[in-house]
PDB file of C-alpha atoms and ligand atoms in Angstrom:
ATOM      1  CA  MET A   1     -69.866   0.309 -10.411  1.00 46.00           C
ATOM      2  CA  ALA A   2     -66.241   1.270 -10.938  1.00 60.00           C
ATOM      3  CA  ILE A   3     -65.785   3.396  -7.840  1.00 71.00           C
ATOM      4  CA  GLU A   4     -67.976   1.086  -5.531  1.00 72.00           C
ATOM      5  CA  ASP A   5     -66.098  -2.129  -6.509  1.00 76.00           C
ATOM      6  CA  GLY A   6     -62.686  -0.279  -5.634  1.00 79.00           C
ATOM      7  CA  SER A   7     -61.190  -0.507  -9.043  1.00 78.00           C
ATOM      8  CA  ILE A   8     -60.323   3.249  -8.988  1.00 86.00           C
ATOM      9  CA  THR A   9     -57.782   3.616  -6.046  1.00 88.00           C
ATOM     10  CA  PRO A  10     -54.787   5.744  -5.481  1.00 85.00           C
ATOM     11  CA  GLU A  11     -52.804   2.809  -6.885  1.00 86.00           C
ATOM     12  CA  THR A  12     -54.764   2.411 -10.070  1.00 89.00           C
ATOM     13  CA  TYR A  13     -55.187   6.122 -10.714  1.00 95.00           C
ATOM     14  CA  PRO A  14     -53.323   6.736 -13.966  1.00 96.00           C
ATOM     15  CA  THR A  15     -50.423   9.293 -13.842  1.00 97.00           C
ATOM     16  CA  ALA A  16     -48.340  11.096 -16.526  1.00 97.00           C
ATOM     17  CA  ASN A  17     -44.876  12.115 -15.284  1.00 97.00           C
ATOM     18  CA  GLY A  18     -46.181  12.153 -11.784  1.00 97.00           C
ATOM     19  CA  MET A  19     -49.430  14.104 -12.692  1.00 98.00           C
ATOM     20  CA  PRO A  20     -52.657  12.311 -12.081  1.00 98.00           C
ATOM     21  CA  MET A  21     -54.365  12.030 -15.463  1.00 98.00           C
ATOM     22  CA  LEU A  22     -57.882  13.177 -14.398  1.00 98.00           C
ATOM     23  CA  GLY A  23     -58.568  16.307 -12.553  1.00 98.00           C
ATOM     24  CA  LEU A  24     -61.514  18.425 -11.666  1.00 98.00           C
ATOM     25  CA  GLY A  25     -61.802  21.821 -13.520  1.00 98.00           C
ATOM     26  CA  THR A  26     -63.347  24.709 -11.543  1.00 98.00           C
ATOM     27  CA  TRP A  27     -63.753  27.606 -14.105  1.00 98.00           C
ATOM     28  CA  GLN A  28     -67.121  29.301 -13.532  1.00 98.00           C
ATOM     29  CA  ASN A  29     -67.683  27.393 -10.238  1.00 98.00           C
ATOM     30  CA  THR A  30     -67.645  30.547  -8.363  1.00 96.00           C
ATOM     31  CA  ASP A  31     -70.322  30.175  -5.677  1.00 98.00           C
ATOM     32  CA  ALA A  32     -68.026  29.724  -2.735  1.00 98.00           C
ATOM     33  CA  GLU A  33     -70.046  27.175  -0.948  1.00 98.00           C
ATOM     34  CA  GLN A  34     -70.840  25.099  -4.098  1.00 98.00           C
ATOM     35  CA  CYS A  35     -67.298  25.149  -5.322  1.00 98.00           C
ATOM     36  CA  ALA A  36     -65.972  23.994  -1.937  1.00 98.00           C
ATOM     37  CA  GLU A  37     -68.478  21.206  -2.019  1.00 98.00           C
ATOM     38  CA  SER A  38     -67.579  20.180  -5.561  1.00 98.00           C
ATOM     39  CA  VAL A  39     -63.957  19.860  -4.607  1.00 98.00           C
ATOM     40  CA  ARG A  40     -64.553  17.995  -1.449  1.00 98.00           C
ATOM     41  CA  THR A  41     -66.998  15.677  -3.219  1.00 98.00           C
ATOM     42  CA  ALA A  42     -64.451  14.942  -5.950  1.00 98.00           C
ATOM     43  CA  LEU A  43     -61.588  14.315  -3.674  1.00 98.00           C
ATOM     44  CA  GLU A  44     -63.464  12.102  -1.346  1.00 97.00           C
ATOM     45  CA  MET A  45     -64.701  10.105  -4.436  1.00 96.00           C
ATOM     46  CA  GLY A  46     -61.265   9.488  -5.535  1.00 96.00           C
ATOM     47  CA  TYR A  47     -60.067  12.483  -7.738  1.00 97.00           C
ATOM     48  CA  ARG A  48     -56.413  13.418  -7.115  1.00 97.00           C
ATOM     49  CA  HIS A  49     -55.971  16.491  -9.310  1.00 98.00           C
ATOM     50  CA  ILE A  50     -57.628  19.921  -8.954  1.00 98.00           C
ATOM     51  CA  ASP A  51     -57.321  22.782 -11.342  1.00 99.00           C
ATOM     52  CA  THR A  52     -57.910  26.371 -10.671  1.00 99.00           C
ATOM     53  CA  ALA A  53     -56.576  29.771 -11.492  1.00 99.00           C
ATOM     54  CA  GLN A  54     -56.141  33.419 -10.230  1.00 98.00           C
ATOM     55  CA  ALA A  55     -58.844  34.435 -12.776  1.00 98.00           C
ATOM     56  CA  TYR A  56     -61.476  31.971 -11.599  1.00 98.00           C
ATOM     57  CA  ASP A  57     -61.931  34.015  -8.562  1.00 98.00           C
ATOM     58  CA  ASN A  58     -62.398  30.689  -6.391  1.00 98.00           C
ATOM     59  CA  GLU A  59     -59.058  29.783  -5.117  1.00 98.00           C
ATOM     60  CA  GLU A  60     -60.117  30.388  -1.497  1.00 98.00           C
ATOM     61  CA  ALA A  61     -63.195  28.210  -2.000  1.00 98.00           C
ATOM     62  CA  VAL A  62     -61.104  25.505  -3.681  1.00 98.00           C
ATOM     63  CA  GLY A  63     -58.779  25.773  -0.619  1.00 98.00           C
ATOM     64  CA  GLU A  64     -61.804  25.328   1.652  1.00 98.00           C
ATOM     65  CA  GLY A  65     -62.935  22.208  -0.244  1.00 98.00           C
ATOM     66  CA  ILE A  66     -59.409  20.721   0.111  1.00 98.00           C
ATOM     67  CA  ALA A  67     -59.492  21.452   3.918  1.00 98.00           C
ATOM     68  CA  ARG A  68     -62.898  19.981   4.360  1.00 98.00           C
ATOM     69  CA  ALA A  69     -61.883  16.656   2.428  1.00 98.00           C
ATOM     70  CA  ASP A  70     -60.843  13.623   4.349  1.00 97.00           C
ATOM     71  CA  VAL A  71     -57.676  13.347   1.987  1.00 97.00           C
ATOM     72  CA  ASP A  72     -54.164  14.178   2.785  1.00 97.00           C
ATOM     73  CA  ARG A  73     -52.844  17.271   1.237  1.00 97.00           C
ATOM     74  CA  GLU A  74     -49.816  15.174  -0.191  1.00 97.00           C
ATOM     75  CA  ASP A  75     -52.267  12.946  -1.956  1.00 96.00           C
ATOM     76  CA  ILE A  76     -53.588  15.858  -4.005  1.00 98.00           C
ATOM     77  CA  PHE A  77     -51.994  17.319  -7.197  1.00 98.00           C
ATOM     78  CA  LEU A  78     -53.053  21.076  -7.052  1.00 98.00           C
ATOM     79  CA  ALA A  79     -52.659  23.267  -9.987  1.00 99.00           C
ATOM     80  CA  THR A  80     -53.215  27.182 -10.354  1.00 99.00           C
ATOM     81  CA  LYS A  81     -52.381  29.758 -12.961  1.00 99.00           C
ATOM     82  CA  ILE A  82     -51.068  33.256 -13.024  1.00 99.00           C
ATOM     83  CA  TRP A  83     -53.202  35.645 -14.935  1.00 98.00           C
ATOM     84  CA  ILE A  84     -52.092  37.773 -17.825  1.00 98.00           C
ATOM     85  CA  SER A  85     -51.996  40.995 -15.996  1.00 98.00           C
ATOM     86  CA  ASN A  86     -49.534  39.507 -13.261  1.00 98.00           C
ATOM     87  CA  LEU A  87     -46.729  38.182 -15.524  1.00 98.00           C
ATOM     88  CA  ALA A  88     -44.062  40.598 -14.825  1.00 98.00           C
ATOM     89  CA  SER A  89     -41.608  38.900 -12.560  1.00 98.00           C
ATOM     90  CA  ASP A  90     -42.365  41.005  -9.360  1.00 98.00           C
ATOM     91  CA  ASP A  91     -46.114  40.437 -10.007  1.00 98.00           C
ATOM     92  CA  VAL A  92     -45.520  36.672 -10.444  1.00 99.00           C
ATOM     93  CA  LEU A  93     -43.717  36.457  -7.108  1.00 98.00           C
ATOM     94  CA  GLU A  94     -46.223  38.517  -5.124  1.00 98.00           C
ATOM     95  CA  THR A  95     -49.472  37.070  -6.593  1.00 98.00           C
ATOM     96  CA  ALA A  96     -48.223  33.476  -6.380  1.00 98.00           C
ATOM     97  CA  ARG A  97     -47.790  33.941  -2.718  1.00 98.00           C
ATOM     98  CA  ALA A  98     -51.155  35.473  -2.590  1.00 98.00           C
ATOM     99  CA  SER A  99     -52.622  32.449  -4.515  1.00 99.00           C
ATOM    100  CA  LEU A 100     -50.931  30.041  -1.909  1.00 98.00           C
ATOM    101  CA  ASP A 101     -52.488  31.956   0.869  1.00 98.00           C
ATOM    102  CA  ARG A 102     -55.952  31.928  -0.605  1.00 98.00           C
ATOM    103  CA  LEU A 103     -55.625  28.092  -1.283  1.00 98.00           C
ATOM    104  CA  GLY A 104     -54.396  27.599   2.266  1.00 98.00           C
ATOM    105  CA  VAL A 105     -51.204  25.623   1.154  1.00 98.00           C
ATOM    106  CA  ASP A 106     -47.410  26.036   1.459  1.00 98.00           C
ATOM    107  CA  SER A 107     -46.877  25.093  -2.198  1.00 98.00           C
ATOM    108  CA  VAL A 108     -48.741  24.022  -5.279  1.00 98.00           C
ATOM    109  CA  ASP A 109     -47.787  21.051  -7.461  1.00 98.00           C
ATOM    110  CA  LEU A 110     -48.153  23.000 -10.800  1.00 99.00           C
ATOM    111  CA  LEU A 111     -48.202  26.717 -11.454  1.00 99.00           C
ATOM    112  CA  TYR A 112     -49.065  27.630 -15.172  1.00 99.00           C
ATOM    113  CA  VAL A 113     -48.424  30.838 -17.119  1.00 99.00           C
ATOM    114  CA  HIS A 114     -52.227  31.100 -18.033  1.00 99.00           C
ATOM    115  CA  TRP A 115     -51.722  32.740 -21.498  1.00 99.00           C
ATOM    116  CA  PRO A 116     -48.684  34.003 -23.420  1.00 98.00           C
ATOM    117  CA  ALA A 117     -50.243  37.406 -23.596  1.00 98.00           C
ATOM    118  CA  ARG A 118     -50.311  40.911 -22.170  1.00 98.00           C
ATOM    119  CA  THR A 119     -47.654  41.119 -19.502  1.00 98.00           C
ATOM    120  CA  TYR A 120     -45.917  37.806 -20.609  1.00 98.00           C
ATOM    121  CA  ASP A 121     -42.295  38.380 -21.316  1.00 98.00           C
ATOM    122  CA  PRO A 122     -40.441  34.986 -21.761  1.00 98.00           C
ATOM    123  CA  GLU A 123     -37.204  36.067 -19.968  1.00 98.00           C
ATOM    124  CA  ASP A 124     -38.770  38.056 -17.254  1.00 98.00           C
ATOM    125  CA  THR A 125     -41.822  35.957 -16.425  1.00 98.00           C
ATOM    126  CA  LEU A 126     -40.109  32.436 -16.436  1.00 98.00           C
ATOM    127  CA  ALA A 127     -37.192  33.905 -14.236  1.00 98.00           C
ATOM    128  CA  ALA A 128     -39.951  34.294 -11.544  1.00 98.00           C
ATOM    129  CA  PHE A 129     -41.433  30.890 -12.097  1.00 98.00           C
ATOM    130  CA  SER A 130     -37.973  29.397 -11.796  1.00 98.00           C
ATOM    131  CA  GLU A 131     -37.344  31.442  -8.497  1.00 98.00           C
ATOM    132  CA  LEU A 132     -40.657  30.116  -7.161  1.00 98.00           C
ATOM    133  CA  TYR A 133     -39.483  26.463  -8.087  1.00 98.00           C
ATOM    134  CA  GLU A 134     -36.106  26.960  -6.510  1.00 98.00           C
ATOM    135  CA  GLU A 135     -37.774  28.080  -3.257  1.00 98.00           C
ATOM    136  CA  GLY A 136     -40.156  25.020  -3.299  1.00 98.00           C
ATOM    137  CA  ARG A 137     -43.234  27.103  -3.568  1.00 98.00           C
ATOM    138  CA  ILE A 138     -44.202  25.292  -6.713  1.00 98.00           C
ATOM    139  CA  GLU A 139     -43.313  21.706  -7.588  1.00 98.00           C
ATOM    140  CA  ASN A 140     -43.655  22.192 -11.449  1.00 98.00           C
ATOM    141  CA  VAL A 141     -43.719  24.949 -13.985  1.00 98.00           C
ATOM    142  CA  GLY A 142     -46.591  24.729 -16.587  1.00 99.00           C
ATOM    143  CA  VAL A 143     -47.573  26.835 -19.479  1.00 99.00           C
ATOM    144  CA  SER A 144     -51.074  27.161 -21.046  1.00 99.00           C
ATOM    145  CA  ASN A 145     -52.218  28.091 -24.387  1.00 98.00           C
ATOM    146  CA  PHE A 146     -48.726  28.129 -25.951  1.00 98.00           C
ATOM    147  CA  LEU A 147     -48.281  27.323 -29.544  1.00 98.00           C
ATOM    148  CA  PRO A 148     -45.515  25.028 -30.352  1.00 98.00           C
ATOM    149  CA  GLU A 149     -42.858  27.850 -31.099  1.00 98.00           C
ATOM    150  CA  GLN A 150     -43.819  29.498 -27.807  1.00 98.00           C
ATOM    151  CA  LEU A 151     -43.372  26.286 -25.829  1.00 98.00           C
ATOM    152  CA  GLU A 152     -39.929  25.657 -27.480  1.00 98.00           C
ATOM    153  CA  GLU A 153     -38.743  29.169 -26.631  1.00 98.00           C
ATOM    154  CA  ALA A 154     -40.018  28.800 -23.091  1.00 98.00           C
ATOM    155  CA  ILE A 155     -38.192  25.480 -22.633  1.00 98.00           C
ATOM    156  CA  GLU A 156     -35.044  27.151 -23.917  1.00 98.00           C
ATOM    157  CA  ILE A 157     -35.293  30.078 -21.542  1.00 98.00           C
ATOM    158  CA  CYS A 158     -36.737  28.446 -18.437  1.00 98.00           C
ATOM    159  CA  ASP A 159     -34.320  27.192 -15.723  1.00 98.00           C
ATOM    160  CA  ALA A 160     -36.950  24.914 -14.260  1.00 98.00           C
ATOM    161  CA  PRO A 161     -38.341  22.078 -16.384  1.00 98.00           C
ATOM    162  CA  ILE A 162     -41.595  22.504 -17.877  1.00 98.00           C
ATOM    163  CA  LEU A 163     -44.013  19.776 -16.982  1.00 98.00           C
ATOM    164  CA  ALA A 164     -47.039  20.476 -18.936  1.00 99.00           C
ATOM    165  CA  ASN A 165     -48.873  22.668 -21.799  1.00 98.00           C
ATOM    166  CA  GLN A 166     -52.563  23.023 -20.810  1.00 98.00           C
ATOM    167  CA  VAL A 167     -54.583  23.659 -24.037  1.00 98.00           C
ATOM    168  CA  GLU A 168     -58.160  23.121 -25.369  1.00 98.00           C
ATOM    169  CA  LEU A 169     -58.332  19.685 -26.555  1.00 98.00           C
ATOM    170  CA  HIS A 170     -61.286  17.292 -27.259  1.00 98.00           C
ATOM    171  CA  PRO A 171     -62.679  15.231 -30.207  1.00 98.00           C
ATOM    172  CA  MET A 172     -63.657  18.411 -32.174  1.00 98.00           C
ATOM    173  CA  LEU A 173     -60.276  20.089 -31.513  1.00 98.00           C
ATOM    174  CA  GLN A 174     -57.771  17.127 -31.791  1.00 98.00           C
ATOM    175  CA  GLN A 175     -54.509  19.548 -32.096  1.00 97.00           C
ATOM    176  CA  PRO A 176     -52.394  16.789 -33.505  1.00 97.00           C
ATOM    177  CA  ALA A 177     -49.266  19.195 -34.313  1.00 96.00           C
ATOM    178  CA  LEU A 178     -49.311  20.526 -30.796  1.00 97.00           C
ATOM    179  CA  ARG A 179     -49.616  17.137 -29.103  1.00 98.00           C
ATOM    180  CA  GLU A 180     -46.597  15.988 -31.351  1.00 98.00           C
ATOM    181  CA  ALA A 181     -44.553  19.110 -30.377  1.00 98.00           C
ATOM    182  CA  CYS A 182     -45.120  18.323 -26.614  1.00 98.00           C
ATOM    183  CA  GLN A 183     -44.271  14.764 -27.102  1.00 98.00           C
ATOM    184  CA  ASP A 184     -40.961  15.804 -28.796  1.00 98.00           C
ATOM    185  CA  HIS A 185     -39.995  17.685 -25.795  1.00 98.00           C
ATOM    186  CA  ASP A 186     -41.407  15.393 -23.076  1.00 98.00           C
ATOM    187  CA  VAL A 187     -43.943  17.976 -22.070  1.00 98.00           C
ATOM    188  CA  GLU A 188     -47.258  16.458 -20.970  1.00 98.00           C
ATOM    189  CA  VAL A 189     -50.627  17.741 -22.487  1.00 98.00           C
ATOM    190  CA  VAL A 190     -53.358  18.650 -20.174  1.00 99.00           C
ATOM    191  CA  ALA A 191     -56.743  19.078 -22.083  1.00 99.00           C
ATOM    192  CA  TYR A 192     -59.149  21.832 -21.066  1.00 98.00           C
ATOM    193  CA  SER A 193     -62.733  21.931 -22.040  1.00 98.00           C
ATOM    194  CA  PRO A 194     -62.186  18.084 -22.483  1.00 99.00           C
ATOM    195  CA  ILE A 195     -65.944  17.418 -23.204  1.00 98.00           C
ATOM    196  CA  ALA A 196     -66.177  20.592 -25.323  1.00 98.00           C
ATOM    197  CA  ARG A 197     -68.169  22.475 -22.603  1.00 98.00           C
ATOM    198  CA  GLY A 198     -70.882  19.934 -23.104  1.00 98.00           C
ATOM    199  CA  GLU A 199     -70.973  19.643 -27.005  1.00 98.00           C
ATOM    200  CA  VAL A 200     -69.730  16.256 -27.092  1.00 98.00           C
ATOM    201  CA  PHE A 201     -73.166  14.975 -26.217  1.00 98.00           C
ATOM    202  CA  ASP A 202     -74.376  16.283 -29.677  1.00 98.00           C
ATOM    203  CA  GLN A 203     -71.618  14.656 -31.744  1.00 98.00           C
ATOM    204  CA  PRO A 204     -73.130  11.700 -33.719  1.00 98.00           C
ATOM    205  CA  ALA A 205     -69.808   9.501 -33.783  1.00 98.00           C
ATOM    206  CA  ILE A 206     -69.472   9.969 -29.984  1.00 98.00           C
ATOM    207  CA  GLN A 207     -73.108   9.236 -29.376  1.00 98.00           C
ATOM    208  CA  GLU A 208     -72.816   6.009 -31.177  1.00 98.00           C
ATOM    209  CA  ILE A 209     -69.777   4.903 -29.269  1.00 98.00           C
ATOM    210  CA  ALA A 210     -71.619   5.900 -26.050  1.00 98.00           C
ATOM    211  CA  ASP A 211     -74.612   3.857 -26.798  1.00 98.00           C
ATOM    212  CA  LYS A 212     -72.333   0.859 -27.858  1.00 98.00           C
ATOM    213  CA  HIS A 213     -70.720   0.868 -24.420  1.00 98.00           C
ATOM    214  CA  GLY A 214     -73.758   1.800 -22.407  1.00 98.00           C
ATOM    215  CA  THR A 215     -72.040   4.931 -21.087  1.00 98.00           C
ATOM    216  CA  SER A 216     -72.091   8.738 -21.434  1.00 98.00           C
ATOM    217  CA  GLU A 217     -70.627  10.799 -24.150  1.00 98.00           C
ATOM    218  CA  ALA A 218     -68.564  12.585 -21.639  1.00 98.00           C
ATOM    219  CA  GLN A 219     -66.792   9.340 -20.640  1.00 98.00           C
ATOM    220  CA  VAL A 220     -66.049   8.400 -24.167  1.00 98.00           C
ATOM    221  CA  SER A 221     -64.332  11.903 -24.689  1.00 98.00           C
ATOM    222  CA  LEU A 222     -62.415  11.479 -21.675  1.00 98.00           C
ATOM    223  CA  ALA A 223     -61.378   7.868 -22.363  1.00 98.00           C
ATOM    224  CA  TRP A 224     -60.368   8.959 -25.814  1.00 98.00           C
ATOM    225  CA  LEU A 225     -57.972  11.644 -24.420  1.00 98.00           C
ATOM    226  CA  ARG A 226     -56.518   9.144 -21.933  1.00 98.00           C
ATOM    227  CA  GLU A 227     -55.857   6.785 -24.820  1.00 98.00           C
ATOM    228  CA  LYS A 228     -53.872   9.574 -26.424  1.00 98.00           C
ATOM    229  CA  GLY A 229     -51.801   9.901 -23.293  1.00 98.00           C
ATOM    230  CA  VAL A 230     -53.489  13.399 -22.430  1.00 98.00           C
ATOM    231  CA  THR A 231     -54.558  14.455 -18.987  1.00 98.00           C
ATOM    232  CA  ALA A 232     -58.114  15.887 -18.815  1.00 98.00           C
ATOM    233  CA  ILE A 233     -59.668  18.278 -16.279  1.00 99.00           C
ATOM    234  CA  PRO A 234     -63.523  18.147 -16.860  1.00 99.00           C
ATOM    235  CA  LYS A 235     -65.359  20.782 -14.841  1.00 98.00           C
ATOM    236  CA  ALA A 236     -68.275  19.351 -12.976  1.00 98.00           C
ATOM    237  CA  THR A 237     -70.281  20.886 -10.219  1.00 98.00           C
ATOM    238  CA  GLY A 238     -72.750  18.253  -8.875  1.00 98.00           C
ATOM    239  CA  GLU A 239     -72.001  14.707  -7.631  1.00 98.00           C
ATOM    240  CA  ALA A 240     -73.610  12.992 -10.643  1.00 98.00           C
ATOM    241  CA  HIS A 241     -71.319  14.578 -13.256  1.00 98.00           C
ATOM    242  CA  ILE A 242     -68.460  14.420 -10.987  1.00 98.00           C
ATOM    243  CA  ARG A 243     -68.894  10.643 -10.711  1.00 97.00           C
ATOM    244  CA  ASP A 244     -69.663  10.087 -14.346  1.00 98.00           C
ATOM    245  CA  ASN A 245     -66.370  11.823 -15.255  1.00 98.00           C
ATOM    246  CA  LEU A 246     -64.266   9.771 -12.697  1.00 97.00           C
ATOM    247  CA  GLU A 247     -65.828   6.532 -14.160  1.00 96.00           C
ATOM    248  CA  SER A 248     -64.313   7.319 -17.495  1.00 97.00           C
ATOM    249  CA  LEU A 249     -61.089   5.892 -15.970  1.00 96.00           C
ATOM    250  CA  THR A 250     -62.505   2.385 -16.307  1.00 95.00           C
ATOM    251  CA  LEU A 251     -63.849   2.782 -19.703  1.00 97.00           C
ATOM    252  CA  GLU A 252     -61.703   0.942 -22.336  1.00 96.00           C
ATOM    253  CA  LEU A 253     -62.258   2.043 -26.072  1.00 98.00           C
ATOM    254  CA  ASP A 254     -61.507  -0.318 -28.782  1.00 98.00           C
ATOM    255  CA  GLN A 255     -59.708   0.402 -32.025  1.00 98.00           C
ATOM    256  CA  ASP A 256     -62.591   1.111 -34.027  1.00 98.00           C
ATOM    257  CA  ASP A 257     -63.922   3.550 -31.466  1.00 98.00           C
ATOM    258  CA  ILE A 258     -60.537   5.343 -31.467  1.00 98.00           C
ATOM    259  CA  ASP A 259     -60.490   5.422 -35.308  1.00 98.00           C
ATOM    260  CA  ALA A 260     -63.895   6.714 -35.614  1.00 98.00           C
ATOM    261  CA  ILE A 261     -63.182   9.666 -33.086  1.00 98.00           C
ATOM    262  CA  ASP A 262     -59.926  10.337 -34.840  1.00 98.00           C
ATOM    263  CA  SER A 263     -61.789  10.781 -38.053  1.00 98.00           C
ATOM    264  CA  ILE A 264     -64.262  13.250 -36.775  1.00 98.00           C
ATOM    265  CA  GLY A 265     -63.690  16.075 -39.311  1.00 91.00           C
ATOM    266  CA  GLU A 266     -65.512  18.625 -37.417  1.00 92.00           C
ATOM    267  CA  THR A 267     -63.594  21.674 -35.535  1.00 94.00           C
ATOM    268  CA  ASN A 268     -65.198  23.519 -32.774  1.00 96.00           C
ATOM    269  CA  ARG A 269     -63.002  25.777 -30.650  1.00 98.00           C
ATOM    270  CA  LYS A 270     -64.701  26.812 -27.517  1.00 98.00           C
ATOM    271  CA  VAL A 271     -62.319  29.154 -25.851  1.00 98.00           C
ATOM    272  CA  ASP A 272     -61.081  31.939 -28.294  1.00 98.00           C
ATOM    273  CA  PRO A 273     -60.274  35.281 -26.729  1.00 98.00           C
ATOM    274  CA  ASP A 274     -58.792  38.181 -28.661  1.00 98.00           C
ATOM    275  CA  PHE A 275     -55.500  37.824 -26.940  1.00 98.00           C
ATOM    276  CA  ALA A 276     -55.018  34.289 -27.843  1.00 98.00           C
ATOM    277  CA  PRO A 277     -51.725  33.672 -29.729  1.00 98.00           C
ATOM    278  CA  TRP A 278     -53.648  32.104 -32.713  1.00 97.00           C
ATOM    279  CA  ASN A 279     -55.577  35.359 -33.255  1.00 97.00           C
TER     280      ASN A 279
HETATM  281  N1  LIG B   1     -56.012  27.159 -19.382  1.00 77.76           N
HETATM  282  C1  LIG B   1     -57.145  27.758 -19.888  1.00 77.76           C
HETATM  283  O1  LIG B   1     -57.039  28.848 -20.658  1.00 77.76           O
HETATM  284  C2  LIG B   1     -58.503  27.016 -19.599  1.00 77.76           C
HETATM  285  C3  LIG B   1     -59.553  27.440 -20.383  1.00 77.76           C
HETATM  286  C4  LIG B   1     -60.734  26.915 -20.177  1.00 77.76           C
HETATM  287  C5  LIG B   1     -60.908  25.774 -19.144  1.00 77.76           C
HETATM  288  N2  LIG B   1     -59.843  25.552 -18.461  1.00 77.76           N
HETATM  289  C6  LIG B   1     -59.891  24.554 -17.284  1.00 77.76           C
HETATM  290  O2  LIG B   1     -60.417  23.437 -17.859  1.00 77.76           O
HETATM  291  C7  LIG B   1     -61.669  22.909 -17.058  1.00 77.76           C
HETATM  292  C8  LIG B   1     -62.620  22.410 -17.909  1.00 77.76           C
HETATM  293  O3  LIG B   1     -63.034  22.979 -19.068  1.00 77.76           O
HETATM  294  P1  LIG B   1     -64.434  23.936 -19.241  1.00 77.76           P
HETATM  295  O4  LIG B   1     -64.963  24.135 -17.869  1.00 77.76           O
HETATM  296  O5  LIG B   1     -64.384  24.908 -20.314  1.00 77.76           O
HETATM  297  O6  LIG B   1     -65.340  22.698 -19.994  1.00 77.76           O
HETATM  298  P2  LIG B   1     -65.697  21.078 -19.796  1.00 77.76           P
HETATM  299  O7  LIG B   1     -65.090  20.614 -18.807  1.00 77.76           O
HETATM  300  O8  LIG B   1     -65.486  20.627 -21.185  1.00 77.76           O
HETATM  301  O9  LIG B   1     -67.362  21.050 -19.680  1.00 77.76           O
HETATM  302  C9  LIG B   1     -67.801  21.707 -18.626  1.00 77.76           C
HETATM  303  C10 LIG B   1     -69.481  21.578 -18.762  1.00 77.76           C
HETATM  304  O10 LIG B   1     -69.896  20.411 -18.891  1.00 77.76           O
HETATM  305  C11 LIG B   1     -70.837  19.928 -17.982  1.00 77.76           C
HETATM  306  N3  LIG B   1     -70.612  18.519 -17.495  1.00 77.76           N
HETATM  307  C12 LIG B   1     -69.438  18.132 -16.935  1.00 77.76           C
HETATM  308  N4  LIG B   1     -69.609  16.777 -16.841  1.00 77.76           N
HETATM  309  C13 LIG B   1     -70.645  16.356 -17.286  1.00 77.76           C
HETATM  310  C14 LIG B   1     -71.210  14.985 -17.536  1.00 77.76           C
HETATM  311  N5  LIG B   1     -70.705  13.886 -17.044  1.00 77.76           N
HETATM  312  N6  LIG B   1     -72.505  14.966 -18.100  1.00 77.76           N
HETATM  313  C15 LIG B   1     -72.991  16.126 -18.621  1.00 77.76           C
HETATM  314  N7  LIG B   1     -72.513  17.343 -18.422  1.00 77.76           N
HETATM  315  C16 LIG B   1     -71.307  17.439 -17.767  1.00 77.76           C
HETATM  316  C17 LIG B   1     -70.483  20.892 -16.857  1.00 77.76           C
HETATM  317  O11 LIG B   1     -71.739  20.894 -16.137  1.00 77.76           O
HETATM  318  P3  LIG B   1     -71.831  21.130 -14.471  1.00 77.76           P
HETATM  319  O12 LIG B   1     -70.800  22.302 -14.061  1.00 77.76           O
HETATM  320  O13 LIG B   1     -73.217  21.593 -14.149  1.00 77.76           O
HETATM  321  O14 LIG B   1     -71.479  19.899 -13.950  1.00 77.76           O
HETATM  322  C18 LIG B   1     -70.205  22.195 -17.618  1.00 77.76           C
HETATM  323  O15 LIG B   1     -71.273  22.713 -18.095  1.00 77.76           O
HETATM  324  C19 LIG B   1     -62.078  24.365 -16.583  1.00 77.76           C
HETATM  325  O16 LIG B   1     -63.000  24.323 -15.611  1.00 77.76           O
HETATM  326  C20 LIG B   1     -60.858  25.004 -16.169  1.00 77.76           C
HETATM  327  O17 LIG B   1     -60.315  24.275 -14.963  1.00 77.76           O
HETATM  328  C21 LIG B   1     -58.661  26.207 -18.559  1.00 77.76           C
END
C-alpha cells in the first residue's frame, strides 16, 4: 500500500508554488470532536494541507486537530476564508485575528476571500488582506469563486501577490477557461468539491477507469485533477475515506484515461448560491 510502503513522504508530496497539492476539506464536518479527529488522522497519515473557513463553524475544532497531531505546525499548510459579511476592511482585520485565535496559530498559510459577494469591495477588502500579509499574519492571499475578470481586477488592485483561486472543479465541471486564466496569471487553481460531493462514483467513464486500475472513483477524479496541475481538497470524515483520497497521490492515469475524462460532456455544478458571481 502506498502509505505503508513509505512512497508518500513530505519529500515526495507534490506541491504547487509551495502549496501541497492535496488537502483535507472540512465543510460540514461540524461535530467538534469528529472534526478534530479527522484533522489529526489526516495529518498523522501524511496530509500536509487543511482547508477551513469562518463559515464552516469549525475553526476551533480544526485548531484542536492540529494541536493533537504529532506533526510540526511548520509542516502544515493551513488555509481559511473570510466570509462575505466580513469583507469590509475593518471587519477583515478584526475577524481574521479572531480566526487565528480560534485556530490557535500565529499565522495562516493562505487566507481567501470566500466569495466576491455582499461586502466585497476590491479596493477596500484587498487593502486589508495586504495589511495582514505585510504584518506576517497570512503567508499568502487567495480568492475563491472569482470569475476570470474578477481575478484580473484583484491582481491589479492587491499589493500582495495572489497565490490561488479556489473554485468548484471536477470531471463534471472542468472549467477550462478559468484554468487558463489562472495559468496566464501564475495563479494556482484549488479544486473544491473535487469528487463532486460523491457523484463521481456514479459517472460511467470514471467507473470504467477505476475498475481498470482497481481503485476508487474518488482516486481517479483526484489523480485527474493533479494531472491538470490543480490542487484538490476533498472533504473526508473517517479514516477510510481520508486514506483512499491520500492514496490518489500514487495513482498514475494514462493518456487514454485522461482523454476519456476530458471528453465527459456532462455538466453538474454542486455549489450554486444566489450570490455567486455567475448567477
Ligand atoms: N470555497 C468554497 O466556496 C467552497 C465550497 C465548497 C467546498 N469547499 C471546500 O472544499 C472541500 C471539499 O468539497 P466538498 O466537501 O463540497 O465535496 P467533496 O470533497 O467533493 O465530497 C465530499 C463527500 O464525499 C465523501 N467522500 C470523501 N472521500 C470519499 C471516498 N474516498 N469514498 C467515498 N466517499 C468519499 C465525503 O464523505 P465523508 O465526509 O463521510 O467522508 C463527503 O460526503 C470542502 O470540505 C471545503 O473545505 C469550498
